[in-house]
PDB file of C-alpha atoms and ligand atoms in Angstrom:
ATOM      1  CA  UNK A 710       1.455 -10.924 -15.182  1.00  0.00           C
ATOM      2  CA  UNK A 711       2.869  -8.241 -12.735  1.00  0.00           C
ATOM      3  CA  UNK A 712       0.976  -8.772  -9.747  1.00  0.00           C
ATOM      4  CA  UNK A 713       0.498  -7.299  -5.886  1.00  0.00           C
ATOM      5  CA  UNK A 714      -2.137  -7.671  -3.549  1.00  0.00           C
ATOM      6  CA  UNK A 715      -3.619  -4.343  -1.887  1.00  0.00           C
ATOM      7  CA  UNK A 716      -6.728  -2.847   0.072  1.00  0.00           C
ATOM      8  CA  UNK A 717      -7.994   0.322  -1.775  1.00  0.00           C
ATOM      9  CA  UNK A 718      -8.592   3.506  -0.404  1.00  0.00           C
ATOM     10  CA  UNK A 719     -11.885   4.696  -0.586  1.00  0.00           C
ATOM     11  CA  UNK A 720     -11.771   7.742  -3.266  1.00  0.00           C
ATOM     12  CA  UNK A 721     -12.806  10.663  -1.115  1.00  0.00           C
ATOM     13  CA  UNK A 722      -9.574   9.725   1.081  1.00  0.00           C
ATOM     14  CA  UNK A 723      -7.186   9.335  -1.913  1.00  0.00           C
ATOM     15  CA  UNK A 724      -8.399  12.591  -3.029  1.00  0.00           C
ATOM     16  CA  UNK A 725      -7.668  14.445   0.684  1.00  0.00           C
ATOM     17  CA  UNK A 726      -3.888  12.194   0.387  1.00  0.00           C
ATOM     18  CA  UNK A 727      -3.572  13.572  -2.950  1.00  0.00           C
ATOM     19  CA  UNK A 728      -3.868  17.020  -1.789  1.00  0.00           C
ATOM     20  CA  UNK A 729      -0.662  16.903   0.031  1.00  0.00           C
ATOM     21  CA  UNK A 730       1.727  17.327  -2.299  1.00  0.00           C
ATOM     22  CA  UNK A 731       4.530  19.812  -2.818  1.00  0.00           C
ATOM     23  CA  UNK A 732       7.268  20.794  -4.513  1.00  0.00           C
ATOM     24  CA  UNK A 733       9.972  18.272  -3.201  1.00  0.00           C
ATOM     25  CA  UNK A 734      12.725  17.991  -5.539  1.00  0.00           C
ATOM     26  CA  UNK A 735      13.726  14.716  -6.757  1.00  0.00           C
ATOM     27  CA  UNK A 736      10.445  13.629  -5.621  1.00  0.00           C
ATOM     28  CA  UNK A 737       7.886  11.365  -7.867  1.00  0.00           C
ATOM     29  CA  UNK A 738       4.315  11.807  -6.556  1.00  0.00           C
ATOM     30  CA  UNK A 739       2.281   8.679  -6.860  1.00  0.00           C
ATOM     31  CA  UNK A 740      -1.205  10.078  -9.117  1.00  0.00           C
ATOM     32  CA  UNK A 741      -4.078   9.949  -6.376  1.00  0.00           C
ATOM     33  CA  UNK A 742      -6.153   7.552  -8.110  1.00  0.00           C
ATOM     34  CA  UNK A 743      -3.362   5.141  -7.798  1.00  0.00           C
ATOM     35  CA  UNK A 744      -2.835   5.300  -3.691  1.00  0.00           C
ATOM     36  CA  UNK A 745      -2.941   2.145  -2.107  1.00  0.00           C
ATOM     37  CA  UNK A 746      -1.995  -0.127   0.807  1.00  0.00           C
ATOM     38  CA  UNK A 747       0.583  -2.947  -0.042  1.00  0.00           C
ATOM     39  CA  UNK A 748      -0.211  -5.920   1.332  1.00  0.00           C
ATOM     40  CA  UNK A 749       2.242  -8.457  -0.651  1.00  0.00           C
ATOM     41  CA  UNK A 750       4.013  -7.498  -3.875  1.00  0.00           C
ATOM     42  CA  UNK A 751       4.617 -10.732  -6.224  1.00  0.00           C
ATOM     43  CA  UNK A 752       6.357  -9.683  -9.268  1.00  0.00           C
ATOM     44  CA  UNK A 753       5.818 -11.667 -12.379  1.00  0.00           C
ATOM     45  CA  UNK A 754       3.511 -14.461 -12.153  1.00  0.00           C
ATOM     46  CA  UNK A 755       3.161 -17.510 -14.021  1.00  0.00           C
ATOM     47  CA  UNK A 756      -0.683 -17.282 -15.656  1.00  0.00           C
ATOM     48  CA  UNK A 757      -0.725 -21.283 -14.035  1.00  0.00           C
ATOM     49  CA  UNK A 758      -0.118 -19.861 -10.459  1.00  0.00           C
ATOM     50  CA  UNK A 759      -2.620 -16.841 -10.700  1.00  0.00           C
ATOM     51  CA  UNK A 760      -5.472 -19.777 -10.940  1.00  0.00           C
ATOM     52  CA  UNK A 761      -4.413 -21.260  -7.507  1.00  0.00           C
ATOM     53  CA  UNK A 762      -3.719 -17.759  -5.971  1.00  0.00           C
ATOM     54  CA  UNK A 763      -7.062 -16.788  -6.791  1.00  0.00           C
ATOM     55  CA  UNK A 764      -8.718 -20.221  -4.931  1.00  0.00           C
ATOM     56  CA  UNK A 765      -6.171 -19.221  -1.846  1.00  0.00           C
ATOM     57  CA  UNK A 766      -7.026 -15.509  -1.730  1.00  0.00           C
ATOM     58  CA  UNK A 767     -10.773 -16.800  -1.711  1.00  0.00           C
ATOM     59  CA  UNK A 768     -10.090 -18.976   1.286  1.00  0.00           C
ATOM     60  CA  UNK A 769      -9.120 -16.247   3.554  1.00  0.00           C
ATOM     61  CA  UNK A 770     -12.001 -15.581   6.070  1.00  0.00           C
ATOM     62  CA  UNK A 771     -11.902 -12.224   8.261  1.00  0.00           C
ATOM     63  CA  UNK A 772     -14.306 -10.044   9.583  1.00  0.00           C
ATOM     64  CA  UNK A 773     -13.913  -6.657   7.765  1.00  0.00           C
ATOM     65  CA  UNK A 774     -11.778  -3.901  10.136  1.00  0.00           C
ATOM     66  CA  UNK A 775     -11.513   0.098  10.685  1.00  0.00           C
ATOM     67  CA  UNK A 776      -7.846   1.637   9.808  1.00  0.00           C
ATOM     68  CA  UNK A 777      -6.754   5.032  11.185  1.00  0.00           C
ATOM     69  CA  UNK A 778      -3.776   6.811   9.324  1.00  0.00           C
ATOM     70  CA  UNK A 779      -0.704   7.899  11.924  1.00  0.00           C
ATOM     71  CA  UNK A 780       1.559  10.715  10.551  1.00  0.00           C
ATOM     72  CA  UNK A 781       4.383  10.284   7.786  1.00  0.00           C
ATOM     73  CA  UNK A 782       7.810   9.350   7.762  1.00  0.00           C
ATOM     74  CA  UNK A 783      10.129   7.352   4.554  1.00  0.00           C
ATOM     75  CA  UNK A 784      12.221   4.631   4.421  1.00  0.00           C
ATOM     76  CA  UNK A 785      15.087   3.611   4.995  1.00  0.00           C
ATOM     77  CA  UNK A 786      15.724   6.911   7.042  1.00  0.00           C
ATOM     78  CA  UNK A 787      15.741  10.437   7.348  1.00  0.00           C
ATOM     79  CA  UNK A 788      19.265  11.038   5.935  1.00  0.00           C
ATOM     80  CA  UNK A 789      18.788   8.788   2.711  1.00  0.00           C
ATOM     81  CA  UNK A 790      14.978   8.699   1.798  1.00  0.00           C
ATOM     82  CA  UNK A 791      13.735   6.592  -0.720  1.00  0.00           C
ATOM     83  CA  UNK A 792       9.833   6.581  -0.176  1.00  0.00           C
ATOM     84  CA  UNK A 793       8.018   8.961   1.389  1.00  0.00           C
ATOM     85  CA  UNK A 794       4.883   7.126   2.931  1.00  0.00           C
ATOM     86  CA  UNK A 795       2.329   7.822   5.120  1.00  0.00           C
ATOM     87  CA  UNK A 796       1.563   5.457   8.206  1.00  0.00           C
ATOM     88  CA  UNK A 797      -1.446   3.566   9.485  1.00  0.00           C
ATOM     89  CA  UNK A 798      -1.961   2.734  13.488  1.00  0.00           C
ATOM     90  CA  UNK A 799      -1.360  -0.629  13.498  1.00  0.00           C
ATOM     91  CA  UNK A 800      -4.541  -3.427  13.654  1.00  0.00           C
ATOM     92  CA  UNK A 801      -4.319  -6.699  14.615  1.00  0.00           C
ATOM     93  CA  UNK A 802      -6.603  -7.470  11.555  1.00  0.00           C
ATOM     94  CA  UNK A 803      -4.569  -5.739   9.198  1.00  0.00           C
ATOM     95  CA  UNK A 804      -1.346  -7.695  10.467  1.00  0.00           C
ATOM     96  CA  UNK A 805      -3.165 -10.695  10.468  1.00  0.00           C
ATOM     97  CA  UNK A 806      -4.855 -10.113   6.798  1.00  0.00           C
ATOM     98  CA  UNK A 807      -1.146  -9.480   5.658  1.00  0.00           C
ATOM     99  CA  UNK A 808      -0.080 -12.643   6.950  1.00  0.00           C
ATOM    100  CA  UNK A 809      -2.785 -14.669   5.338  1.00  0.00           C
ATOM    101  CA  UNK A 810      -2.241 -12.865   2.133  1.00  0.00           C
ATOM    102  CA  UNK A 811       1.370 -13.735   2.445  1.00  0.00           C
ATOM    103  CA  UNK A 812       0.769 -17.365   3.218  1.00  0.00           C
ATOM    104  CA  UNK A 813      -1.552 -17.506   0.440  1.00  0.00           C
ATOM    105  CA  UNK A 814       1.206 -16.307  -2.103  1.00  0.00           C
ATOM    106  CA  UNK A 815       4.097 -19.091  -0.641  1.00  0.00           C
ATOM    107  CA  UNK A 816       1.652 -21.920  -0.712  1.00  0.00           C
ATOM    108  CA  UNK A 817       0.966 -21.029  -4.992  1.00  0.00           C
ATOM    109  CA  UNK A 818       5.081 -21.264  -5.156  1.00  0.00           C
ATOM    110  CA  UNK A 819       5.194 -17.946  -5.960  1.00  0.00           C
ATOM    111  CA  UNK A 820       8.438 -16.126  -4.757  1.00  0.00           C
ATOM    112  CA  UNK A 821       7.677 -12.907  -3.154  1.00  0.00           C
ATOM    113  CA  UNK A 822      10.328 -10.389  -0.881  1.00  0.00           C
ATOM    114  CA  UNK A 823      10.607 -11.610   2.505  1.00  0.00           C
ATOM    115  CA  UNK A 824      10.281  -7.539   3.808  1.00  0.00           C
ATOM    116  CA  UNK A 825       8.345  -8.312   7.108  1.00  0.00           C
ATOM    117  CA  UNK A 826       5.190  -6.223   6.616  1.00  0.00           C
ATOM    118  CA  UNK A 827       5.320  -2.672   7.466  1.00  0.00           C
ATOM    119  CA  UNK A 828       2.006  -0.525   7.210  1.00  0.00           C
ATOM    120  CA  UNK A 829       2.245   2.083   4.859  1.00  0.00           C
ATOM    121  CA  UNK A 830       0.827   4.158   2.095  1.00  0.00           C
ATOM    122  CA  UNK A 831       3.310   5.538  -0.539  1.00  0.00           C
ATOM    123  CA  UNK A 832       3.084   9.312  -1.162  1.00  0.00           C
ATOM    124  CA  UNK A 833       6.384   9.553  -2.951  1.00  0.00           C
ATOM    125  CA  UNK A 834       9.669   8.011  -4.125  1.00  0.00           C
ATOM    126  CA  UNK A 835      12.417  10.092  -3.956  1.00  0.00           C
ATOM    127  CA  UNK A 836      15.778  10.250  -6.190  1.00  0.00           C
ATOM    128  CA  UNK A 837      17.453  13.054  -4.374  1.00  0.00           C
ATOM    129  CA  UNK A 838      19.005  13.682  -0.837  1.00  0.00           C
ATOM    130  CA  UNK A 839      16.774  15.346   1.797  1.00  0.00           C
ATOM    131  CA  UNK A 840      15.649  19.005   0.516  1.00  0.00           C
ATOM    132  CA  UNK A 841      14.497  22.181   2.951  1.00  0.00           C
ATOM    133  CA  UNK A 842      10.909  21.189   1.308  1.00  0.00           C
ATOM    134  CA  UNK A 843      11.186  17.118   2.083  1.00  0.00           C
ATOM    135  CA  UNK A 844      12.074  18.183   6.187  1.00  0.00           C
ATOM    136  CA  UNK A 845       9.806  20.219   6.409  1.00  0.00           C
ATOM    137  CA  UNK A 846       6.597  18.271   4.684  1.00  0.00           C
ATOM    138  CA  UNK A 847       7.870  15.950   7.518  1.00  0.00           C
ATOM    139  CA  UNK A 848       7.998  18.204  10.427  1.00  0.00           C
ATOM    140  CA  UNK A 849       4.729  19.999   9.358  1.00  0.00           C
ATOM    141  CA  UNK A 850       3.010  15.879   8.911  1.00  0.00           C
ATOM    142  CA  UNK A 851       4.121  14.384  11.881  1.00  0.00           C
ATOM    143  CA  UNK A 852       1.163  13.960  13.628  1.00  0.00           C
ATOM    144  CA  UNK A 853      -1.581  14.040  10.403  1.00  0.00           C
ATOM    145  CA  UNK A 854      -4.936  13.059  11.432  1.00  0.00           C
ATOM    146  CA  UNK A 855      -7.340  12.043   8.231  1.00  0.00           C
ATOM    147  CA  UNK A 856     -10.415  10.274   8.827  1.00  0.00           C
ATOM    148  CA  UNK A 857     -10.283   6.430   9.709  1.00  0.00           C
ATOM    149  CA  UNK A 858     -11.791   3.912   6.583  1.00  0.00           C
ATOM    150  CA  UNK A 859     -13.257   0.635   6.363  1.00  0.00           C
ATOM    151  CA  UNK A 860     -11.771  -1.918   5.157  1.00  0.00           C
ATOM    152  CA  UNK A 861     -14.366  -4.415   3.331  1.00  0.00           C
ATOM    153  CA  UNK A 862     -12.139  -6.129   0.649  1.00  0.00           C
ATOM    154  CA  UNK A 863      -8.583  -6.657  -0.443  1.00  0.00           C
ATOM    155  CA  UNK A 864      -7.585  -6.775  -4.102  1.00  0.00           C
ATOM    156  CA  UNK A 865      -5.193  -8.380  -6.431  1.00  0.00           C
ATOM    157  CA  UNK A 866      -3.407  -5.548  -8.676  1.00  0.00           C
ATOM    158  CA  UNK A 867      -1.999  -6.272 -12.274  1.00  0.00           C
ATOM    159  CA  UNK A 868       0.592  -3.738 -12.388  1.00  0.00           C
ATOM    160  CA  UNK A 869       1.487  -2.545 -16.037  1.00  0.00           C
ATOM    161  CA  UNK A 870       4.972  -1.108 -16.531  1.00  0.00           C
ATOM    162  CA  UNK A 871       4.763   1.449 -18.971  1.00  0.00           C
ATOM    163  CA  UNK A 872       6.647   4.578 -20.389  1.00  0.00           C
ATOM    164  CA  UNK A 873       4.585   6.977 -18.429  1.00  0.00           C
ATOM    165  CA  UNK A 874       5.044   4.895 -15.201  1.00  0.00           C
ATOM    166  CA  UNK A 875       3.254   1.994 -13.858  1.00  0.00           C
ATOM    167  CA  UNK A 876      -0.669   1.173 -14.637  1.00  0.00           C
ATOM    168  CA  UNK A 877      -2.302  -0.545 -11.678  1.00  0.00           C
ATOM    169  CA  UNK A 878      -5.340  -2.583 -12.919  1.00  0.00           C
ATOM    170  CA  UNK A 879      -8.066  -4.424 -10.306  1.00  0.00           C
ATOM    171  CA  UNK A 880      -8.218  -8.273 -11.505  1.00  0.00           C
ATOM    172  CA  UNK A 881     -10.140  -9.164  -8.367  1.00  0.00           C
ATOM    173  CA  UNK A 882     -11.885  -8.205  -4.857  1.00  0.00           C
ATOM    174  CA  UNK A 883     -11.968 -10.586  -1.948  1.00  0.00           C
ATOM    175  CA  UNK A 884     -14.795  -9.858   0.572  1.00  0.00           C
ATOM    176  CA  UNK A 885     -14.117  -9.602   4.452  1.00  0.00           C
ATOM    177  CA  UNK A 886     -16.679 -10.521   6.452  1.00  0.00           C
ATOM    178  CA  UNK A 887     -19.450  -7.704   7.011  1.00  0.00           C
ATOM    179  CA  UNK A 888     -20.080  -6.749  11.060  1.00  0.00           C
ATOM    180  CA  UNK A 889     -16.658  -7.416  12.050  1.00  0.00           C
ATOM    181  CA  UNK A 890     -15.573  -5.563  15.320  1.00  0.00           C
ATOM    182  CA  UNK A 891     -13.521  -2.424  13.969  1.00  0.00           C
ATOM    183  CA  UNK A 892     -11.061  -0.386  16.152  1.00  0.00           C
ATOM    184  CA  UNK A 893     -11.038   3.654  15.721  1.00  0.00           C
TER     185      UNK A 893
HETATM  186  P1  2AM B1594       4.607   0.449  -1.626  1.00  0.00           P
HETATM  187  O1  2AM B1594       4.553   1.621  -2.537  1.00  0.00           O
HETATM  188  O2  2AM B1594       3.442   0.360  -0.726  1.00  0.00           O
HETATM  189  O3  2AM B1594       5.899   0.305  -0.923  1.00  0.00           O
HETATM  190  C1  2AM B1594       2.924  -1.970  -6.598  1.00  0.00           C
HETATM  191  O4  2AM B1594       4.055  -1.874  -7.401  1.00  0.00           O
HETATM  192  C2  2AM B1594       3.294  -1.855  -5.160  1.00  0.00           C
HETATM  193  O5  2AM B1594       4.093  -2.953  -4.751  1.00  0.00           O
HETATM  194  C3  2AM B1594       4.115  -0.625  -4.880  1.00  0.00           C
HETATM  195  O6  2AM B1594       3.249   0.422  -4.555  1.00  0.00           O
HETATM  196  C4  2AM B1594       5.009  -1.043  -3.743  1.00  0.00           C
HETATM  197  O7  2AM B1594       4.384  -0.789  -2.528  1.00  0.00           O
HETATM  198  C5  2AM B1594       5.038  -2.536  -3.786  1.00  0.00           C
HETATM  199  N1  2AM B1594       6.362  -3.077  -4.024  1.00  0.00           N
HETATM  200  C6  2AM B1594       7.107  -3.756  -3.120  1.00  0.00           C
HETATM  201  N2  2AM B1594       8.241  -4.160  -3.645  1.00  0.00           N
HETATM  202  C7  2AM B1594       8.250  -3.729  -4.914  1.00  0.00           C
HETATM  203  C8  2AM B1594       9.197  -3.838  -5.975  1.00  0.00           C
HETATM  204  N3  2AM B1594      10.349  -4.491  -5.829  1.00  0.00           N
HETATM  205  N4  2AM B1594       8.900  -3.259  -7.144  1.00  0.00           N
HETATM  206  C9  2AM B1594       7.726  -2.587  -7.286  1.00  0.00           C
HETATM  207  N5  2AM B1594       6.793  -2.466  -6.330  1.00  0.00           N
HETATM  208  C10 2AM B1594       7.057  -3.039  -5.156  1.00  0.00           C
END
């Protein structure tokens, strides 16, 4: 199985994110229902492993946190986009969830990207050079404000590769703890 690990964005929001596109060229808009935040992306997993992911990922004990978005901005730069993402203020829960999550994955042997984890909601991936219309969705963006959300769960993602582009499928929710102090 394809797998990543993500925290969903309630629907209103994903609906408000969705709302920002343009015409970019070379730009590949992810469909709104499929926004998400990365927290660890595994690859292919051994069906074997995903039995002792699932008893790691149900270890992890957290209360349940508040996120606030903070403007856009791609990687790896400005001059040579790739993905075109929208940013979160960072949380010391979120960080801290990521880590666990991560932790979780190495202790099932299961080989994941050593990216250090970098907040961020993917709006885009891009296959051409900066446009007029890219610099300017990122001047206009800079400082975005959409409401803040609450994060009560994180999810493991089978990701489907197929013709008409990936197909992101919820295998299972792990609960944060309810009443946890949130920030925002
Ligand atoms: P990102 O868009 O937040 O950067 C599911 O495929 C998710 O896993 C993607 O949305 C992407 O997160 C993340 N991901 C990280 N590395 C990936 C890779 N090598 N191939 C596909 N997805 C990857």
């Amino acid at each position: 199985m394809r797998l990543f690990i993500a925290i969903e964005i309630p629907d209103d929001l994903k609906e408000r994110i969705g709302t920002l596109r343009v015409d970019i060229p070379g730009a590949r808009w992810v469909p709104a229902e499929q926004i998400h935040l990365t927290l660890a992306f595994l690859g292919e997993v051994e069906e074997a492993a995903v039995v002792s992911l699932d008893e790691e990922l149900g270890r992890i004990h957290l209360p349940e946190f508040k996120l606030c978005f903070s403007g856009t901005g791609c990687f790896p730069g400005r001059h040579r986009p790739r993905v075109l993402w929208i940013g979160l203020k960072p949380h010391p829960h979120l960080q801290r969830l990521a880590t666990l999550v991560r932790e979780a994955v190495l202790i099932c042997g299961i080989h994941q990207e050593e990216r250090p984890f970098s907040p961020h909601i993917t709006l885009a991936r891009l296959k051409l050079l900066p446009s007029r219309e890219f610099d300017s969705f990122l001047d206009q963006h800079q400082k975005k404000q959409l409401p803040t959300f609450r994060v009560h769960e994180f999810t493991l993602f089978q990701s489907r590769l197929t013709p008409q582009g990936a197909v992101h499928t919820s295998v299972k929710s792990y609960p944060l703890a309810a009443g946890g102090a949130g920030v925002g």
